[in-house]
mmCIF file of C-alpha atoms in Angstrom:
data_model
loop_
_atom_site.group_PDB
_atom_site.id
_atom_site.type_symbol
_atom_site.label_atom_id
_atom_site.label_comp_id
_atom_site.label_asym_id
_atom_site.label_seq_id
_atom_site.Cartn_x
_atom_site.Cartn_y
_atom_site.Cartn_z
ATOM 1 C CA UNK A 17 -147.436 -90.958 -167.867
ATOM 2 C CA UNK A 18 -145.579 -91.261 -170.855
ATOM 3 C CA UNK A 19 -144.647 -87.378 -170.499
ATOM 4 C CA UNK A 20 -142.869 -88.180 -166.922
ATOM 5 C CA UNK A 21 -141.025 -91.113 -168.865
ATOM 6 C CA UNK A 22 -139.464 -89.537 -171.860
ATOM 7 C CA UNK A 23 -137.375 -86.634 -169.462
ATOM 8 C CA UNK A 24 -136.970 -89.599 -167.006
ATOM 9 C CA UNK A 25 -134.995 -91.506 -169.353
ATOM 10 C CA UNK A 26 -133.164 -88.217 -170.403
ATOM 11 C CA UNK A 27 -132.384 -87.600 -167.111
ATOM 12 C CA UNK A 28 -134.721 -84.147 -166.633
ATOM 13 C CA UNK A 29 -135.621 -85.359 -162.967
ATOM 14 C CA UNK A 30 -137.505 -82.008 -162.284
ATOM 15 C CA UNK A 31 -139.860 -82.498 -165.690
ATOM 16 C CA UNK A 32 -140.036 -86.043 -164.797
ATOM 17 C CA UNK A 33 -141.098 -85.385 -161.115
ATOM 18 C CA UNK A 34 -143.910 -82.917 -162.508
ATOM 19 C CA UNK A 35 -145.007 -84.783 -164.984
ATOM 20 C CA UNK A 36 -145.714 -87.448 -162.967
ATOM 21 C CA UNK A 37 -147.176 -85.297 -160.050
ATOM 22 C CA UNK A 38 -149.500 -83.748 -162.868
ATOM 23 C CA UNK A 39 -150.523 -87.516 -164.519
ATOM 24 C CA UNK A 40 -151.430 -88.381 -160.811
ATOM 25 C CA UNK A 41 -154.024 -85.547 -160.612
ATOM 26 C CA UNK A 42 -156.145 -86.118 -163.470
ATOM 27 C CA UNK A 43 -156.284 -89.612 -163.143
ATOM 28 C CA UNK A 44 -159.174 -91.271 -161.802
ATOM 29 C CA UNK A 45 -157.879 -94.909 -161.382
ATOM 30 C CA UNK A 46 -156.114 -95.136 -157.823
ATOM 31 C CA UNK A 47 -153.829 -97.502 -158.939
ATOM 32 C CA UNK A 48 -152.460 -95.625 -161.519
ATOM 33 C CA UNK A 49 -152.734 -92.768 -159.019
ATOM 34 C CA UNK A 50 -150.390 -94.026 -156.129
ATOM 35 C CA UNK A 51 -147.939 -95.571 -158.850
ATOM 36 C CA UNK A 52 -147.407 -92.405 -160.749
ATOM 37 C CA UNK A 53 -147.265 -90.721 -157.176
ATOM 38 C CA UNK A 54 -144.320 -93.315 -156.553
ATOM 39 C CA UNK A 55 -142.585 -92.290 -159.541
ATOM 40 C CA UNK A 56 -142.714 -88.449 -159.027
ATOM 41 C CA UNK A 57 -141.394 -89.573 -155.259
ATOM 42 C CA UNK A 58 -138.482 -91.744 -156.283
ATOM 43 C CA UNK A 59 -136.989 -88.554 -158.072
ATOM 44 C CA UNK A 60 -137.383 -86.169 -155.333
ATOM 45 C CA UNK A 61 -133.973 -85.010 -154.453
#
């Protein structure tokens, strides 16, 4: 998660978005899952 943060703040949206997308994958907690999914979402174009 904290990969998706750092370019967030930057402003790399696309990194961010991955980053996120990736995090959510190899999670196993589906919490963390649909919040990370929510992230990646909020900075689709």
């Amino acid at each position: 998660a904290v990969t998706g943060h750092l370019p967030e703040t930057a402003g790399d949206r696309d990194a961010a978005r991955s980053a996120h997308r990736s995090a959510a994958r190899r999670t196993t907690s589906l919490p963390e899952r649909r919040h990370l999914e929510a992230r990646a979402n909020r900075l689709t174009p």
